[in-house]
Coordinates of C-alpha atoms in Angstrom, one line a residue:
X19 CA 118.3 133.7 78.5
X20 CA 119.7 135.1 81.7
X21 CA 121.2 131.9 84.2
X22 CA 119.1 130.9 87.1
X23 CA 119.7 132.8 90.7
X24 CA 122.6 131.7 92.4
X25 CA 121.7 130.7 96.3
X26 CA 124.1 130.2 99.3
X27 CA 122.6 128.9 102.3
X28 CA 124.4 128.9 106.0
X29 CA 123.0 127.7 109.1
X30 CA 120.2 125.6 109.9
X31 CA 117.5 123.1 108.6
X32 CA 115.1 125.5 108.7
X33 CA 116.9 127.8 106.3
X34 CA 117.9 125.2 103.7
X35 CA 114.0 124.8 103.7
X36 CA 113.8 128.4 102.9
X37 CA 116.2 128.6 100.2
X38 CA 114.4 125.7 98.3
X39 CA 111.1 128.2 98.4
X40 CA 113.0 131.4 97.3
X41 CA 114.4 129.1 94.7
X42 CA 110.8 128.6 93.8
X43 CA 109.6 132.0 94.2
X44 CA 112.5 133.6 92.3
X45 CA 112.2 131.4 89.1
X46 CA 108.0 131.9 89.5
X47 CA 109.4 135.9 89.1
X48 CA 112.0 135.3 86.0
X49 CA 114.9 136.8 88.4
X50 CA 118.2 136.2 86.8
X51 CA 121.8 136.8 87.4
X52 CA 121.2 137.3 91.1
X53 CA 123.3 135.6 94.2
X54 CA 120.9 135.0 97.3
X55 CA 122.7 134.7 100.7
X56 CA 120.4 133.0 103.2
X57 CA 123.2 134.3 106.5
X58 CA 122.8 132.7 109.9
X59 CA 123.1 134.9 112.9
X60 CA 123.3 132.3 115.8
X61 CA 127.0 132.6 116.7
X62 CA 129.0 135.8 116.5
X63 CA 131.4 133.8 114.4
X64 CA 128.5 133.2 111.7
X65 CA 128.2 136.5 110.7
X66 CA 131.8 136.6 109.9
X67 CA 131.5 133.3 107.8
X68 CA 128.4 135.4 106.1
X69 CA 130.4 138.4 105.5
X70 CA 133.6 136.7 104.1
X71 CA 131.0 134.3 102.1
X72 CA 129.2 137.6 100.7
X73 CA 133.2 138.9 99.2
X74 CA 134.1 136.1 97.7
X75 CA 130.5 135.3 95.7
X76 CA 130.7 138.6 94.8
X77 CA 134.4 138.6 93.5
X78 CA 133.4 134.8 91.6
X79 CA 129.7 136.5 90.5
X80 CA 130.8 140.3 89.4
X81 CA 127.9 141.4 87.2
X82 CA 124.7 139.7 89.2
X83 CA 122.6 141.2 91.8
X84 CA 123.9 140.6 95.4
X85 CA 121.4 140.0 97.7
X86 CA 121.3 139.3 102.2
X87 CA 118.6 138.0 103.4
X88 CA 118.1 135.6 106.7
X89 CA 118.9 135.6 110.6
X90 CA 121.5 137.9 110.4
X91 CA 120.1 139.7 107.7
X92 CA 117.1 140.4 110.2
X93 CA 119.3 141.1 112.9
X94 CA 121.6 143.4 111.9
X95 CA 120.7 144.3 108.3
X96 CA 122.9 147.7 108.8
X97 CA 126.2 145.5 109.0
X98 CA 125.4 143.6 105.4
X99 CA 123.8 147.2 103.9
X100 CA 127.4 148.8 104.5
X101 CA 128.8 146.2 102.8
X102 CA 129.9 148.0 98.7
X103 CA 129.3 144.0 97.5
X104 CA 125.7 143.8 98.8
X105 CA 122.7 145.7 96.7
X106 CA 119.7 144.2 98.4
X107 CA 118.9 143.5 102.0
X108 CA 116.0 141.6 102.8
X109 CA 114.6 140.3 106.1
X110 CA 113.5 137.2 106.9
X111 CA 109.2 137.7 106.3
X112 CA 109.9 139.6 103.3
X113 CA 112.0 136.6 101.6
X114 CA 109.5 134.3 102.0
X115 CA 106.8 137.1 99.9
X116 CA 106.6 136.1 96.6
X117 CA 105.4 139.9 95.6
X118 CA 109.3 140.6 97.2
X119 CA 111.1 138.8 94.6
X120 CA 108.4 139.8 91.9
X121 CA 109.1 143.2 92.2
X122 CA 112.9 142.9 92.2
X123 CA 112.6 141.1 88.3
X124 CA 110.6 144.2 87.7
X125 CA 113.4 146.4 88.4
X126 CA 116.6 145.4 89.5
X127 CA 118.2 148.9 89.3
X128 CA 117.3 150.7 92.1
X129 CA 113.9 151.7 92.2
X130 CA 113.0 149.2 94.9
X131 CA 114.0 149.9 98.6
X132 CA 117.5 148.4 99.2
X133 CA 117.0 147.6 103.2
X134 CA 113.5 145.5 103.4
X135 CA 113.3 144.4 106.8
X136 CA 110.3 145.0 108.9
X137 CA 109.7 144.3 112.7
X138 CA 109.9 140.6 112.6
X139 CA 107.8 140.5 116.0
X140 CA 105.0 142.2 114.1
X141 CA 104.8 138.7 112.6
X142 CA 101.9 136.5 113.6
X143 CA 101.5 134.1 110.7
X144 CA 103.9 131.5 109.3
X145 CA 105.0 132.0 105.7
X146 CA 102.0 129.7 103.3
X147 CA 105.3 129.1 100.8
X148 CA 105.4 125.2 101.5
X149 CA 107.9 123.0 99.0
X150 CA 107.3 119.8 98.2
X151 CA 110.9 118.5 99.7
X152 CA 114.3 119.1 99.1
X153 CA 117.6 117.6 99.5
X154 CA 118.2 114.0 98.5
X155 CA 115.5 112.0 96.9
X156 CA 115.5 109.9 100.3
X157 CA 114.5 112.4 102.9
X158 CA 111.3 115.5 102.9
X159 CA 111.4 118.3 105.5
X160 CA 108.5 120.1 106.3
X161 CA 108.5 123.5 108.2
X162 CA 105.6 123.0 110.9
X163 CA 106.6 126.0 113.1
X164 CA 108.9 129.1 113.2
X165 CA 110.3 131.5 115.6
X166 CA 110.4 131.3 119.2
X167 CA 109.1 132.4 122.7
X168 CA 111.5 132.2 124.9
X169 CA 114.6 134.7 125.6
X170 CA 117.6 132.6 126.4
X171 CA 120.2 135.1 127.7
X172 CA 123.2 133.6 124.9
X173 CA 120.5 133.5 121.8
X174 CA 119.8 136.2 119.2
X175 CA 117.6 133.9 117.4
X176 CA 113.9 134.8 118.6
X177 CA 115.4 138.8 117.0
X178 CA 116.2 137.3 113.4
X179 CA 112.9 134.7 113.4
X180 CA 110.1 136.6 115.7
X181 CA 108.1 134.9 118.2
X182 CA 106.8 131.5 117.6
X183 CA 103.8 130.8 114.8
X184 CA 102.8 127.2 113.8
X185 CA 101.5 125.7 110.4
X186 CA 98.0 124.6 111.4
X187 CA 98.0 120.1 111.6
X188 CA 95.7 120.0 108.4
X189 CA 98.0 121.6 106.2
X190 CA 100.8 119.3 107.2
X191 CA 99.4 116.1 107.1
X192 CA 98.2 117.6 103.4
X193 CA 101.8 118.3 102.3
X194 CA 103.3 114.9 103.8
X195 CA 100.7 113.6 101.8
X196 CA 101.9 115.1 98.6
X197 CA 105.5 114.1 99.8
X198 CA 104.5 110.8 100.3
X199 CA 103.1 110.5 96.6
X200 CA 105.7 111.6 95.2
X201 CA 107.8 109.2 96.4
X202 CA 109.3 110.2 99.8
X203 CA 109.8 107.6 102.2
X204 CA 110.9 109.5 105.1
X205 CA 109.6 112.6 106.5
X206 CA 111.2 115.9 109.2
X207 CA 109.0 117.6 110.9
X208 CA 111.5 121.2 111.3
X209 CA 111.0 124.7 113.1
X210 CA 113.2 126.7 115.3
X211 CA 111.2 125.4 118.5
X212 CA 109.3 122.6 117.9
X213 CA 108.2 121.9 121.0
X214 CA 105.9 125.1 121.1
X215 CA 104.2 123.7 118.3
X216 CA 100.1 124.5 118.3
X217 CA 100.0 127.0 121.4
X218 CA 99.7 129.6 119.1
X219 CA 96.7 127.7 117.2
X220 CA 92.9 127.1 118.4
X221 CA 92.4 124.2 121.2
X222 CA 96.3 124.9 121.6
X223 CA 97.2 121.3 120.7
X224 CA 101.1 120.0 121.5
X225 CA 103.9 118.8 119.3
X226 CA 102.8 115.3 120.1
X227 CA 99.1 115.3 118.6
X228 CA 100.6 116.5 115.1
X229 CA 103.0 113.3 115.3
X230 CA 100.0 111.3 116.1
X231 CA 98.0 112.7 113.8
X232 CA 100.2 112.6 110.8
X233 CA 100.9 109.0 112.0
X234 CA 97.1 107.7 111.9
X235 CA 96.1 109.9 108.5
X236 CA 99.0 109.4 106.8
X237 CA 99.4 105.4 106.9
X238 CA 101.7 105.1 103.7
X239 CA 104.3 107.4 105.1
X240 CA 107.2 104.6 106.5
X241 CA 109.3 107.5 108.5
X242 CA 108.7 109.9 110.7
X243 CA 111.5 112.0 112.1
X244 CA 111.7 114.9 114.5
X245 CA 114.4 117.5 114.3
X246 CA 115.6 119.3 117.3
X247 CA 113.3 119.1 120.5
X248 CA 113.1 121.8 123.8
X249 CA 112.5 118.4 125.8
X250 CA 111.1 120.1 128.6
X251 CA 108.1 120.8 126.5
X252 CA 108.1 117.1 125.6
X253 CA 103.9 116.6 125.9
X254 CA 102.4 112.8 126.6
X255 CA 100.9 112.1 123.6
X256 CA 104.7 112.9 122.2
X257 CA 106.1 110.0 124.7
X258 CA 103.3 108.0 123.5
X259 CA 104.1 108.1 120.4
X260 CA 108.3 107.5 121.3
X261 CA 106.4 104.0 122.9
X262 CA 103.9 102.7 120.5
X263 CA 104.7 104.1 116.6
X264 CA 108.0 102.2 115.0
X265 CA 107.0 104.8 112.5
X266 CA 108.7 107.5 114.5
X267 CA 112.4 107.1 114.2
X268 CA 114.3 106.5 117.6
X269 CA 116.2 109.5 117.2
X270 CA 115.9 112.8 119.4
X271 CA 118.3 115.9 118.7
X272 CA 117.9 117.6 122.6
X273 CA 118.3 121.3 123.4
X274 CA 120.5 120.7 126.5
X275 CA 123.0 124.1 125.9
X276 CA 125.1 123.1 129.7
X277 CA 125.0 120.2 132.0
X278 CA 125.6 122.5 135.5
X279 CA 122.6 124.2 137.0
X280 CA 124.0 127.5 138.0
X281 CA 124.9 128.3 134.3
X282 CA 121.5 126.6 133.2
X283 CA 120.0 129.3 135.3
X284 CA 122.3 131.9 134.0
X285 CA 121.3 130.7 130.7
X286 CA 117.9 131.2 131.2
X287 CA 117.2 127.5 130.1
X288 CA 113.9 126.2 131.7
X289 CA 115.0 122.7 132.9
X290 CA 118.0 121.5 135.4
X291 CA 120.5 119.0 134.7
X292 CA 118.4 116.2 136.8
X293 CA 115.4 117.1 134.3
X294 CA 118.0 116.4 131.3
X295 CA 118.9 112.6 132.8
X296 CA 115.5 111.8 133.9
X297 CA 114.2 112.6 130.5
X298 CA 117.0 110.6 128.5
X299 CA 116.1 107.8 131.0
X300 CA 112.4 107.5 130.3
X301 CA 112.9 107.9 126.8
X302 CA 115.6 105.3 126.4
X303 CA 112.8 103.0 128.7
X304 CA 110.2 103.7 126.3
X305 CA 112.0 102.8 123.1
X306 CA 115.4 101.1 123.9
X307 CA 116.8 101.6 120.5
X308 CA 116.6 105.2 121.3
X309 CA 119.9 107.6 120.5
X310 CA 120.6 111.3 121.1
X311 CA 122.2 114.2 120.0
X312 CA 122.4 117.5 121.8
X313 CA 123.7 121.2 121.3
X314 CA 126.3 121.8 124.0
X315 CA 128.0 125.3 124.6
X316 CA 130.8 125.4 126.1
X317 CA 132.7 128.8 128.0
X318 CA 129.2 130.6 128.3
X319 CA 130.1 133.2 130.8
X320 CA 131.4 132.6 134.5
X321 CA 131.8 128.8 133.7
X322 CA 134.3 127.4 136.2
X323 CA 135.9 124.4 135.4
X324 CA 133.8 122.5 137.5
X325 CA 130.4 123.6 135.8
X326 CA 132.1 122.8 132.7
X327 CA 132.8 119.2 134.6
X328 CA 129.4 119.0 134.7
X329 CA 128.5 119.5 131.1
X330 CA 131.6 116.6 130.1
X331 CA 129.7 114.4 132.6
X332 CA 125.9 114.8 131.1
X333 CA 127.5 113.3 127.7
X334 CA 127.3 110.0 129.4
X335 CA 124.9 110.9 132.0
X336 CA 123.0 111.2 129.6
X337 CA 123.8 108.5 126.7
X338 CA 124.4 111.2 124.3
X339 CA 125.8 110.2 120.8
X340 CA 125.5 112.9 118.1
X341 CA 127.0 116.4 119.8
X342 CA 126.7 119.6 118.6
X343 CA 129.4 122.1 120.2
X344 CA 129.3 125.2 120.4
X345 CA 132.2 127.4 121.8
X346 CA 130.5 130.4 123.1
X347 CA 131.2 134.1 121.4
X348 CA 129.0 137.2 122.4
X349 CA 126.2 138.6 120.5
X350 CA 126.2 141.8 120.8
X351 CA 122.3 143.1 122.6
X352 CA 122.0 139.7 124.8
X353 CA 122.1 139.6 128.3
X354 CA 125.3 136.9 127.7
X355 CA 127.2 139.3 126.0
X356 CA 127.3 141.9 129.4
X357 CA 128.3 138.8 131.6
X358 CA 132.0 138.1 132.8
X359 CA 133.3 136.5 129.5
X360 CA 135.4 133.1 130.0
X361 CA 139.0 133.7 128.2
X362 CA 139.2 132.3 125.0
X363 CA 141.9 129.6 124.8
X364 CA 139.8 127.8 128.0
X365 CA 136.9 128.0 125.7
X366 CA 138.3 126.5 122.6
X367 CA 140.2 123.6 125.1
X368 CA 136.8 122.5 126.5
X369 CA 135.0 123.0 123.0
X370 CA 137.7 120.3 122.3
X371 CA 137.8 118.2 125.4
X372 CA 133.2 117.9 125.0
X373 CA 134.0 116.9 121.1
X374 CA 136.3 114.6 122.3
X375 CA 133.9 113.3 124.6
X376 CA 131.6 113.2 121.9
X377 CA 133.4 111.0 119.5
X378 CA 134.4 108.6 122.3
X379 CA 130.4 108.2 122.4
X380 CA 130.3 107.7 118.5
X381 CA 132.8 104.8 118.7
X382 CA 131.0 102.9 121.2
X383 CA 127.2 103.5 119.1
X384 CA 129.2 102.2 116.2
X385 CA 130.9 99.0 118.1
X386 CA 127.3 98.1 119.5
X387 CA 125.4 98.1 116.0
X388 CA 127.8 95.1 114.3
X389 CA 126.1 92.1 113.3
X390 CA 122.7 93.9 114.2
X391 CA 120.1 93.8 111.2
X392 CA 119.1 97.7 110.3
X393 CA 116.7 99.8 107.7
X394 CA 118.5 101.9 106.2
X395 CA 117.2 104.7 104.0
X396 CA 119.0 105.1 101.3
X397 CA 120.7 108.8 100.3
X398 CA 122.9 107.8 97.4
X399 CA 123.4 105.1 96.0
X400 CA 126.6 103.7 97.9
X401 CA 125.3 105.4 101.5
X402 CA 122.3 105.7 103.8
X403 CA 121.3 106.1 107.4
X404 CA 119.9 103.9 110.3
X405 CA 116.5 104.6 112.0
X406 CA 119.2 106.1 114.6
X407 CA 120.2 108.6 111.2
X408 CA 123.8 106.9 111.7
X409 CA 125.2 106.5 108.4
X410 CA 126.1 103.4 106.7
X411 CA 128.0 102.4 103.6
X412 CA 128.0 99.8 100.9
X413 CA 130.5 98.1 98.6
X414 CA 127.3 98.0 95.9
X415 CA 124.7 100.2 94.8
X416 CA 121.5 100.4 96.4
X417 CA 118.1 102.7 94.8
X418 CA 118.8 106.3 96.0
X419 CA 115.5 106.8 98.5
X420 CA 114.3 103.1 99.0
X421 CA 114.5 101.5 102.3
X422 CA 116.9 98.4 102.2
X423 CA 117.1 95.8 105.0
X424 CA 120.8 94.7 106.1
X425 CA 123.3 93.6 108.3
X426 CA 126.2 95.8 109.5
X427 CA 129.4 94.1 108.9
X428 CA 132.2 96.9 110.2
X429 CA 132.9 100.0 110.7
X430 CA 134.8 103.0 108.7
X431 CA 135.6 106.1 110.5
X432 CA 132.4 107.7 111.9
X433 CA 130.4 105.3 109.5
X434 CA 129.2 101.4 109.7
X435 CA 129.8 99.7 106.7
X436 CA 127.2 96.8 105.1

């Protein structure tokens, strides 16, 4: 019996949600002795973890089947195809084709085309391959939405995903369903712009009628998380439900990118840095327990050090707790990339200085949850995260998945302890 397919995922959510569905597809097909590379293509810097990834699986994995697929697959699938350790390149509507994979078993030798990827803007449906969860026993995500619409000047994205195609609400709240039966006490609702959920479906319903809707149909389900959010797009029935439904976790991952205007503009973003502040405000006044994360770039093109001031100052502006940085490198073929480039040593100091920033923020969410009572969903057994997704961990075991009510009693690096 040949061993199972071999998969290495980089990159986001979205993707690990993908892999878990090839994993499906390619065992449905019998493929064996075959590495899958699910590649990211949002920084210039993950392509060359992608590429150095693909050389060593191929020197620990001589004899199987090397195969690219994902963003940077999509993007650039003539970079991985010149590649001597890569025989297959497949883009990122073909992986998700279970007649793709099924073909491959048939013949793994050649006969099928070695560069599959087809106009991913051609693309107007979602993929139907839904899984019922991954991951941890604790935690279900469920692709609602892919691609996206917009054309910020930095992002190569909307090239490697296509433009932006929702799962209709019905066959959500069916799968959550499903998750739920099976066990799942929390649910993430994932896409690469979530935000522009339902504009693509009839009645063009927003983001925040699926929450409510999966809310009221699906009573038994005790969590509801969001991944990350284009607030701008934020809709009322979405703030509506931040205000009324405890079911909805107090935790919202923001898609700030830069805290100065000029560069927001440059950016292409569709909100100002007053929009950013105003929304954190109302939030946090709807649902005081509320915490943030955000993605944060820092030395996009002709930042000063003033507009970077700017981006340091929204952290607490703000309230922001979890940051994502990003130090900015070019993708080749956006607008970005033809800018006047920042030098790189200022770029990695303020990548450092916002992170810095950022875990100043950390130790003060931490000092402020001591003594407070929390639910805490369970991961393994010895550690599991707040309705705020901070993580906590225990001297004693705990059920892997269930929900456990207690007091936080200290704190451990970036972790409470209970």
């Amino acid at each position: 019996m040949s061993a199972a397919p071999v998969f290495h995922t980089l990159g986001c959510r979205l993707n690990a949600y993908e892999t878990e569905a090839m994993r499906e597809m390619t065992e449905a097909a019998g493929l064996g002795q075959t590495v899958v590379v699910n590649t990211c293509a949002v920084t210039a810097e993950a392509v060359r973890k992608a590429r150095q990834d693909i050389r060593r699986l191929r020197r620990q994995h001589p004899e199987a089947t090397l195969i690219v697929t994902g963003c940077a697959a999509q993007t650039e699938p003539e970079t991985f195809a010149r590649m001597p350790e890569v025989d297959r390149v497949i883009g990122n509507t073909e992986k998700m084709q279970p007649e793709t994979w099924a073909a491959m078993a048939v013949d793994l030798i050649g006969e099928t085309e070695r560069v599959q990827v087809d106009d991913i803007m051609s693309v107007t449906e979602t993929a139907g391959h839904l899984i019922d969860g991954f991951g941890t026993r604790s935690r279900a995500y469920v692709q609602v939405q892919n691609g996206c619409d917009h054309r910020c000047t930095f992002c190569i994205i909307p090239f490697g995903r296509g433009n932006s195609r929702s799962v209709p609400a019905g066959v959500v709240v069916d799968q959550i369903k499903r998750l739920v039966g099976r066990g799942y006490n929390e649910v993430v609702l994932t896409g690469v712009d979530l935000t522009s959920w339902g504009a693509d479906l009839p009645g063009a319903p927003r983001l925040g009628d699926l929450v409510m809707r999966i809310l009221r149909l699906v009573p038994d389900l005790p969590r509801l998380r969001i991944s990350s959010i284009d607030f701008i797009e934020a809709d009322e029935n979405l703030m509506q439900a931040i205000a009324t439904e405890p079911r909805l976790m107090p935790h919202l991952h923001l898609s700030l990118q830069h805290g100065d205007d000029l560069i927001l503009k440059r950016m292409k973003r569709r909100h100002l840095r007053d929009d950013a502040i105003r929304f954190c405000e109302e939030a946090r006044r709807l649902r005081p327990d509320m915490v943030f994360g955000a993605d944060i770039i820092a030395g996009f093109p002709t930042e000063t050090e003033a507009a970077f001031d700017n981006s340091l100052k929204l952290v607490a502006d703000c309230g922001l707790t979890w940051l994502h940085v990003f130090p900015y490198s070019p993708r080749p073929g956006t607008p970005a990339a033809r800018m006047p480039q920042v030098a790189g040593p200022a770029i990695k100091d303020r990548a450092a200085r916002l992170r810095t920033a950022g875990a100043a923020q950390v130790a003060a969410h931490l000092a402020g949850q001591v003594g407070r009572a929390h639910l805490i969903l369970m991961e393994n057994p010895r550690m599991g995260r707040t309705e705020q997704f901070t993580e906590v961990s225990f001297a004693t075991d705990h059920p892997e998945g269930q929900i456990v009510t207690a007091t936080i009693t200290g704190i451990a690096g970036e972790q409470l302890t209970a």
